[in-house]
mmCIF file of C-alpha atoms in Angstrom:
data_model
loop_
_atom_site.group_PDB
_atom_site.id
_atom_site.type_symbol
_atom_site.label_atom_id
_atom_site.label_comp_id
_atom_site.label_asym_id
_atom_site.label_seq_id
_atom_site.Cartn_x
_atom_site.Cartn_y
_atom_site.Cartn_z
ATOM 1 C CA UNK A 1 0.000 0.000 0.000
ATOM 2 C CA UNK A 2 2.809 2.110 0.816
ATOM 3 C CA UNK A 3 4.745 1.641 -1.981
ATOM 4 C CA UNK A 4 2.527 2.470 -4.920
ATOM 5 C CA UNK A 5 1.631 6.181 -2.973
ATOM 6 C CA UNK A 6 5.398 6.545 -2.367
ATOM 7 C CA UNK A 7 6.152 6.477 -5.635
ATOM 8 C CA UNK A 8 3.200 8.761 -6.551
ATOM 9 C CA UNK A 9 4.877 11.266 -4.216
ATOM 10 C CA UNK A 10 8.026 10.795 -5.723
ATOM 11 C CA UNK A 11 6.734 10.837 -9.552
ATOM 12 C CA UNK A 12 4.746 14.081 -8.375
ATOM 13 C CA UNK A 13 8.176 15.638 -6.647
ATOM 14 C CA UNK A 14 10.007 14.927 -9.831
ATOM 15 C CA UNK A 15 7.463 16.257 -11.883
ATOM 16 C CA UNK A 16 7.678 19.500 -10.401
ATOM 17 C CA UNK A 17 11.291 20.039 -9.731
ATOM 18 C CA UNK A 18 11.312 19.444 -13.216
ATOM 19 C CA UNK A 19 8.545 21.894 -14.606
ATOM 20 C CA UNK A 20 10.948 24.408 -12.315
ATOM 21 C CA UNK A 21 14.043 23.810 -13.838
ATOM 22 C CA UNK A 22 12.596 23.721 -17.227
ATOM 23 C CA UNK A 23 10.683 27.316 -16.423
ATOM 24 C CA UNK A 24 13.954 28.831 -14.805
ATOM 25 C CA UNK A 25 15.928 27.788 -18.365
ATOM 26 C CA UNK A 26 13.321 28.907 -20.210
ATOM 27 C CA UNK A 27 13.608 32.513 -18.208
ATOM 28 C CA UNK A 28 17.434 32.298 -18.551
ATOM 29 C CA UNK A 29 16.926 31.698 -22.475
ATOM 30 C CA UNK A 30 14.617 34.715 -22.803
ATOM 31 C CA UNK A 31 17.408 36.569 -20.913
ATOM 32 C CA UNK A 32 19.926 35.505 -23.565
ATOM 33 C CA UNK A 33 18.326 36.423 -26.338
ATOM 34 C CA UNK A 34 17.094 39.704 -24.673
ATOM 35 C CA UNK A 35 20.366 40.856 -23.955
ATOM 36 C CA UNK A 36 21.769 39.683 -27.565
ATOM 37 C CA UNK A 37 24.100 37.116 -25.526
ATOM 38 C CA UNK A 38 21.926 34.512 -27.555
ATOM 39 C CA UNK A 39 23.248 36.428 -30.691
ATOM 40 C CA UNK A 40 26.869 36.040 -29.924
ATOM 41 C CA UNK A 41 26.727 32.740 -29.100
ATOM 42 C CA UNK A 42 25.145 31.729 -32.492
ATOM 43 C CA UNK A 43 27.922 33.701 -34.014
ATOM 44 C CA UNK A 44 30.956 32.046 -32.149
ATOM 45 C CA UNK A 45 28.950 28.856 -33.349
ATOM 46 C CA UNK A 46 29.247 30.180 -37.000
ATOM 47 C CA UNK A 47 32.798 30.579 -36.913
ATOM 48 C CA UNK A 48 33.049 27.277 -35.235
ATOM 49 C CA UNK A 49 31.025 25.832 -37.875
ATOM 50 C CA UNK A 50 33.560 27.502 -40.403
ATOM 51 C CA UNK A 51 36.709 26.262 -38.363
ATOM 52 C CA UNK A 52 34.985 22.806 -39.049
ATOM 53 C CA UNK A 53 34.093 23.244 -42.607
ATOM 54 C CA UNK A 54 37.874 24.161 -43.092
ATOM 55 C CA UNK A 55 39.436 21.268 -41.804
ATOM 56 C CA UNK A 56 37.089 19.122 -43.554
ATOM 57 C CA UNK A 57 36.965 20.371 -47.180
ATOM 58 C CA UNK A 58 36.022 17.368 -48.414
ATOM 59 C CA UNK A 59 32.272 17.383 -46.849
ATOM 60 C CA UNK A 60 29.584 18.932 -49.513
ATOM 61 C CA UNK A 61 27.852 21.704 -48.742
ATOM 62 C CA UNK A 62 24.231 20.947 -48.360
ATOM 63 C CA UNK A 63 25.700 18.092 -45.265
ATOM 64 C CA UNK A 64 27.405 21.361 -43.435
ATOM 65 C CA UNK A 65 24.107 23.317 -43.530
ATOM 66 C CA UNK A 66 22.289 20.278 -42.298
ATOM 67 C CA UNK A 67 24.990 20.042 -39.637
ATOM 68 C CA UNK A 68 24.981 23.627 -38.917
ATOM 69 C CA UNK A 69 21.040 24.123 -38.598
ATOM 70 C CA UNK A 70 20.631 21.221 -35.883
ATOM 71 C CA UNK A 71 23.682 22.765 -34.078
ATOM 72 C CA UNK A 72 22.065 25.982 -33.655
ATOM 73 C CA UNK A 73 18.841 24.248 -32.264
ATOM 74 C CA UNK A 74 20.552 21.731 -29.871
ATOM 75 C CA UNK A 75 23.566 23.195 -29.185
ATOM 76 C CA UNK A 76 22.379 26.353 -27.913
ATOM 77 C CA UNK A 77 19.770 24.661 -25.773
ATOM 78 C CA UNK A 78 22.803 22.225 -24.983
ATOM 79 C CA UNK A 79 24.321 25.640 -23.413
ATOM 80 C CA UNK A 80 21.499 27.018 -21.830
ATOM 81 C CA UNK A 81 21.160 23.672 -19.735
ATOM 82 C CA UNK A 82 24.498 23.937 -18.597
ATOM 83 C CA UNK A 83 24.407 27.937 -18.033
ATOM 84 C CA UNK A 84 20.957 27.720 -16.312
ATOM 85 C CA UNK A 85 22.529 26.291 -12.732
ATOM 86 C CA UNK A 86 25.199 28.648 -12.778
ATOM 87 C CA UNK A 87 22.455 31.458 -13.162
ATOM 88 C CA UNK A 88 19.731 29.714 -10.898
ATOM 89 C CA UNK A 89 22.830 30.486 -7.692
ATOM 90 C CA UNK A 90 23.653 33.644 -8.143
ATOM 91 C CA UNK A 91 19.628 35.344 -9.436
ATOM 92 C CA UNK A 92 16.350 34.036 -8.635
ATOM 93 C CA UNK A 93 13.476 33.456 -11.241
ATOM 94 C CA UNK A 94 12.317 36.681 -9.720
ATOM 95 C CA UNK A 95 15.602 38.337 -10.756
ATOM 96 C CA UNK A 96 15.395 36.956 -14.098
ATOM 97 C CA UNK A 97 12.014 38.511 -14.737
ATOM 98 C CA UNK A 98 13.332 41.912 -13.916
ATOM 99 C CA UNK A 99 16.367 42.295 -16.128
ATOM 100 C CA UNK A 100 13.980 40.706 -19.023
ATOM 101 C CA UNK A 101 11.942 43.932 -18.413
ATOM 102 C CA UNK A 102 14.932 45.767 -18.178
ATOM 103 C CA UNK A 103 16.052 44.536 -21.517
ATOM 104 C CA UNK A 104 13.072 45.568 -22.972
ATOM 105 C CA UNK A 105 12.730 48.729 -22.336
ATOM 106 C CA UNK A 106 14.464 51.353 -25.122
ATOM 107 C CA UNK A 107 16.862 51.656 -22.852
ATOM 108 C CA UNK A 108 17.719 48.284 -22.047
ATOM 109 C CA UNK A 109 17.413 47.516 -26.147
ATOM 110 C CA UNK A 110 19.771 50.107 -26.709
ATOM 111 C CA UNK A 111 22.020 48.554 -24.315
ATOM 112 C CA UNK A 112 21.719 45.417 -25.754
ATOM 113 C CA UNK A 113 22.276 46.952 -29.176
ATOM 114 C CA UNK A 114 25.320 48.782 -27.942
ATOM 115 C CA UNK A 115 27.438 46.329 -25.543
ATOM 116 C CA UNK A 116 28.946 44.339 -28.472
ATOM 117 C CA UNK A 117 31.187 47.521 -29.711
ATOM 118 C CA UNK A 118 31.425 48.911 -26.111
ATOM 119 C CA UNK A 119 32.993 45.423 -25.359
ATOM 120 C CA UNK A 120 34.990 45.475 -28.634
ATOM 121 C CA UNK A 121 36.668 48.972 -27.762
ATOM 122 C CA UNK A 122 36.781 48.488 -23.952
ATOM 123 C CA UNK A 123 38.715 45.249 -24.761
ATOM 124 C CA UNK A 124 41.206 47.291 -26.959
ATOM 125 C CA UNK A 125 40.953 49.854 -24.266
ATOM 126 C CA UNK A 126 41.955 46.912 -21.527
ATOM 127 C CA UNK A 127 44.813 45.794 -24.040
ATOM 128 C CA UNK A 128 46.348 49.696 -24.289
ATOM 129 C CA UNK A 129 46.157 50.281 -20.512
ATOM 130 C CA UNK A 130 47.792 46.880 -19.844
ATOM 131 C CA UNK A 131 50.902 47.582 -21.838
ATOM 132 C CA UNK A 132 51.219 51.203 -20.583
ATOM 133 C CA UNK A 133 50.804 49.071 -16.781
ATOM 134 C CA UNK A 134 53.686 46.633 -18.232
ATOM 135 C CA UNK A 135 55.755 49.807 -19.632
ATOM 136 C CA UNK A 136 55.851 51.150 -16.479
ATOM 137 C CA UNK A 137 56.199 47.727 -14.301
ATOM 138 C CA UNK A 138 59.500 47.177 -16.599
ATOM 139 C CA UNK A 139 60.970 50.619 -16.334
ATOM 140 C CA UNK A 140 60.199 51.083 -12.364
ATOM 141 C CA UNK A 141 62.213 47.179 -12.035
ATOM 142 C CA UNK A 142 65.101 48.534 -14.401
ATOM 143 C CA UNK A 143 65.446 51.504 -12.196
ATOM 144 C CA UNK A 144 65.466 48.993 -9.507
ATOM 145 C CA UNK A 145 68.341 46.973 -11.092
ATOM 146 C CA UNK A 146 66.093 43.828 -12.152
ATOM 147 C CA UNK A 147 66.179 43.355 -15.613
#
């Protein structure tokens, strides 16, 4: 008698943890694509793709675009699966919902538009400021006597 409503609890348990997880990736998809991560990582996956195509010259065409098409439906949810627990301990579902509405707002679609070539020129930004840091680290250790 036990048995048969133990495993109803359990079936029920599993059930829902389930539906959760599978709302809370759904949220942290919608925040991906909001925020034009999503786009990005469909690019990288396009150069990947290309990297692939490459090294394999031989394979026609129409077989990479086959390839290609499935990657960027099961590869990307391959990602948001794994992404989704690092998101679900650092912002709630809650959280989630907020940035979405964040992201689409003007504002937040302008940001969205714009953080691609504010990361492009902050990264060249990073690299200039980093060899003016390793300028300086050299001369103040040859004044030192290090070389």
């Amino acid at each position: 008698m036990y048995k048969p409503l133990a495993l109803i609890a359990i079936f029920v348990c599993v059930t829902f943890v389930a539906q959760a997880q599978d709302s809370y990736q759904k949220k942290v998809k919608e925040y991906l694509e909001v925020t034009g991560s999503m786009a990005g990582f469909k690019v990288a996956l396009k150069g990947m793709m290309q990297t692939f195509k490459q090294s394999k010259s031989g394979v026609p065409a129409e077989v990479w675009d086959e390839i290609e098409k499935e990657a960027l439906g099961t590869t990307i949810d391959d990602l948001v699966t794994l992404l989704s627990p690092i998101y679900k301990q650092h912002l709630t579902e809650s959280d989630l919902d907020e940035i979405i509405k964040f992201y689409r707002s003007p504002i937040g679609v302008k940001m969205a538009d714009k953080t691609p070539i504010i990361l492009q020129q902050s990264m060249q930004a990073g690299r200039e400021w980093g060899q003016k840091l390793g300028e300086k680290v050299g001369a103040r250790l040859k004044e030192k006597g290090y070389n």
